[in-house]
Amino acid sequence: MKESELIFNKLYKLSQRAYKKKHVPISALVVDQKGKIIAIGYNKTTKNSVTTHAEIYALNNACRKKRTNKISDCLIWVTVEPCMMCLGAIINSGIKVINYYLSNEKFGFVKSNHTFDLSKMKVHHVRKNAENIVFKDLMKKFFEQLR
């Protein structure tokens, strides 16, 4: 199995886990320079916290594992374009490569609404229709059940 397929499958499983627990189905992975997944995260939204986003969990797990708060030798994969808070955390971690599947016109801060200087970062909007549809359908299903 190719690295990109492994990453997609892991993100999808984590998003499903969040979905089943009635959290917004967003997930994130931190990957080292060798392509090894070193940390995972998925949304665990609560009424008492605004920082329980997938990216925050993944970044914190990666920092704990590497015993540093600078993980510039890593990159991050996210199912949905990071919000302003998560983008700030990613920038603070030193990560310079962000891969995400779905744009987020309402809260996304990488391409959709960004005002940060990202010229020193490599940002790749993953445009794999079949994979994007899987995440889009899961998000749609989640929000339809809320209404």
GROMACS .gro file of C-alpha atoms in nm:
model
  147
    1MET     CA    1   0.000   0.000   0.000
    2LYS     CA    2   0.131   0.345  -0.091
    3GLU     CA    3   0.208   0.599   0.181
    4SER     CA    4  -0.074   0.829   0.063
    5GLU     CA    5  -0.325   0.542   0.085
    6LEU     CA    6  -0.207   0.456   0.436
    7ILE     CA    7  -0.248   0.817   0.542
    8PHE     CA    8  -0.593   0.844   0.384
    9ASN     CA    9  -0.709   0.521   0.549
   10LYS     CA   10  -0.581   0.628   0.892
   11LEU     CA   11  -0.744   0.971   0.860
   12TYR     CA   12  -1.071   0.814   0.754
   13LYS     CA   13  -1.071   0.568   1.047
   14LEU     CA   14  -1.000   0.851   1.291
   15SER     CA   15  -1.273   1.067   1.136
   16GLN     CA   16  -1.516   0.778   1.170
   17ARG     CA   17  -1.416   0.741   1.535
   18ALA     CA   18  -1.496   1.109   1.596
   19TYR     CA   19  -1.822   1.074   1.405
   20LYS     CA   20  -1.932   0.773   1.611
   21LYS     CA   21  -1.864   0.969   1.929
   22LYS     CA   22  -2.077   1.256   1.793
   23HIS     CA   23  -1.780   1.488   1.739
   24VAL     CA   24  -1.722   1.679   1.415
   25PRO     CA   25  -1.544   1.414   1.202
   26ILE     CA   26  -1.212   1.587   1.146
   27SER     CA   27  -0.880   1.411   1.194
   28ALA     CA   28  -0.510   1.493   1.168
   29LEU     CA   29  -0.179   1.309   1.144
   30VAL     CA   30   0.176   1.429   1.205
   31VAL     CA   31   0.424   1.248   0.983
   32ASP     CA   32   0.802   1.249   1.022
   33GLN     CA   33   1.057   1.300   0.746
   34LYS     CA   34   1.068   0.926   0.680
   35GLY     CA   35   0.692   0.916   0.617
   36LYS     CA   36   0.612   0.747   0.948
   37ILE     CA   37   0.298   0.855   1.131
   38ILE     CA   38   0.419   0.971   1.471
   39ALA     CA   39   0.100   1.127   1.609
   40ILE     CA   40  -0.274   1.124   1.554
   41GLY     CA   41  -0.564   1.342   1.656
   42TYR     CA   42  -0.935   1.376   1.598
   43ASN     CA   43  -1.192   1.627   1.713
   44LYS     CA   44  -1.322   1.573   2.066
   45THR     CA   45  -1.536   1.882   2.084
   46THR     CA   46  -1.676   1.963   2.426
   47LYS     CA   47  -1.895   2.240   2.560
   48ASN     CA   48  -1.615   2.346   2.797
   49SER     CA   49  -1.325   2.390   2.555
   50VAL     CA   50  -1.256   2.552   2.220
   51THR     CA   51  -0.915   2.393   2.166
   52THR     CA   52  -1.015   2.029   2.128
   53HIS     CA   53  -0.942   2.019   1.755
   54ALA     CA   54  -0.778   1.729   1.572
   55GLU     CA   55  -0.471   1.932   1.480
   56ILE     CA   56  -0.411   2.040   1.840
   57TYR     CA   57  -0.427   1.680   1.965
   58ALA     CA   58  -0.196   1.559   1.687
   59LEU     CA   59   0.054   1.840   1.743
   60ASN     CA   60   0.060   1.790   2.119
   61ASN     CA   61   0.103   1.414   2.077
   62ALA     CA   62   0.390   1.468   1.833
   63CYS     CA   63   0.561   1.717   2.065
   64ARG     CA   64   0.530   1.475   2.359
   65LYS     CA   65   0.671   1.192   2.148
   66LYS     CA   66   0.964   1.400   2.023
   67ARG     CA   67   1.008   1.576   2.360
   68THR     CA   68   1.014   1.921   2.202
   69ASN     CA   69   0.769   2.185   2.091
   70LYS     CA   70   0.953   2.239   1.762
   71ILE     CA   71   0.876   1.966   1.512
   72SER     CA   72   0.993   2.139   1.194
   73ASP     CA   73   1.114   1.806   1.055
   74CYS     CA   74   0.752   1.686   1.033
   75LEU     CA   75   0.448   1.761   0.821
   76ILE     CA   76   0.077   1.747   0.897
   77TRP     CA   77  -0.218   1.590   0.716
   78VAL     CA   78  -0.569   1.711   0.798
   79THR     CA   79  -0.907   1.613   0.657
   80VAL     CA   80  -1.033   1.975   0.658
   81GLU     CA   81  -0.849   2.304   0.604
   82PRO     CA   82  -0.722   2.421   0.946
   83CYS     CA   83  -0.892   2.706   1.128
   84MET     CA   84  -0.703   3.014   1.245
   85MET     CA   85  -0.624   2.863   1.586
   86CYS     CA   86  -0.493   2.538   1.442
   87LEU     CA   87  -0.293   2.714   1.172
   88GLY     CA   88  -0.131   2.924   1.444
   89ALA     CA   89  -0.041   2.610   1.639
   90ILE     CA   90   0.099   2.447   1.324
   91ILE     CA   91   0.310   2.755   1.251
   92ASN     CA   92   0.429   2.767   1.614
   93SER     CA   93   0.533   2.401   1.595
   94GLY     CA   94   0.769   2.478   1.308
   95ILE     CA   95   0.589   2.253   1.059
   96LYS     CA   96   0.627   2.386   0.707
   97VAL     CA   97   0.412   2.141   0.510
   98ILE     CA   98   0.033   2.118   0.549
   99ASN     CA   99  -0.175   1.873   0.347
  100TYR     CA  100  -0.554   1.897   0.369
  101TYR     CA  101  -0.843   1.743   0.177
  102LEU     CA  102  -1.146   1.971   0.214
  103SER     CA  103  -1.158   2.349   0.193
  104ASN     CA  104  -1.343   2.526   0.471
  105GLU     CA  105  -1.490   2.850   0.338
  106LYS     CA  106  -1.639   2.941   0.675
  107PHE     CA  107  -1.345   2.880   0.912
  108GLY     CA  108  -1.050   2.771   0.698
  109PHE     CA  109  -0.744   2.989   0.733
  110VAL     CA  110  -0.492   2.838   0.497
  111LYS     CA  111  -0.642   2.938   0.162
  112SER     CA  112  -1.006   3.029   0.219
  113ASN     CA  113  -0.967   3.322   0.462
  114HIS     CA  114  -0.599   3.347   0.538
  115THR     CA  115  -0.419   3.664   0.630
  116PHE     CA  116  -0.098   3.497   0.752
  117ASP     CA  117   0.217   3.505   0.543
  118LEU     CA  118   0.249   3.146   0.430
  119SER     CA  119   0.516   3.213   0.169
  120LYS     CA  120   0.772   3.006   0.363
  121MET     CA  121   0.539   2.710   0.393
  122LYS     CA  122   0.444   2.447   0.142
  123VAL     CA  123   0.068   2.395   0.144
  124HIS     CA  124  -0.094   2.130  -0.067
  125HIS     CA  125  -0.470   2.106  -0.113
  126VAL     CA  126  -0.518   1.736  -0.182
  127ARG     CA  127  -0.749   1.709  -0.481
  128LYS     CA  128  -0.831   1.342  -0.509
  129ASN     CA  129  -1.198   1.341  -0.596
  130ALA     CA  130  -1.279   0.992  -0.470
  131GLU     CA  131  -1.106   1.053  -0.137
  132ASN     CA  132  -1.243   1.406  -0.099
  133ILE     CA  133  -1.595   1.276  -0.161
  134VAL     CA  134  -1.555   1.024   0.122
  135PHE     CA  135  -1.468   1.300   0.371
  136LYS     CA  136  -1.732   1.535   0.228
  137ASP     CA  137  -2.002   1.269   0.260
  138LEU     CA  138  -1.904   1.194   0.619
  139MET     CA  139  -1.916   1.566   0.708
  140LYS     CA  140  -2.251   1.607   0.531
  141LYS     CA  141  -2.396   1.303   0.708
  142PHE     CA  142  -2.277   1.432   1.046
  143PHE     CA  143  -2.432   1.777   1.006
  144GLU     CA  144  -2.756   1.639   0.857
  145GLN     CA  145  -2.805   1.436   1.174
  146LEU     CA  146  -2.768   1.752   1.385
  147ARG     CA  147  -3.058   1.921   1.209
   0.00000   0.00000   0.00000
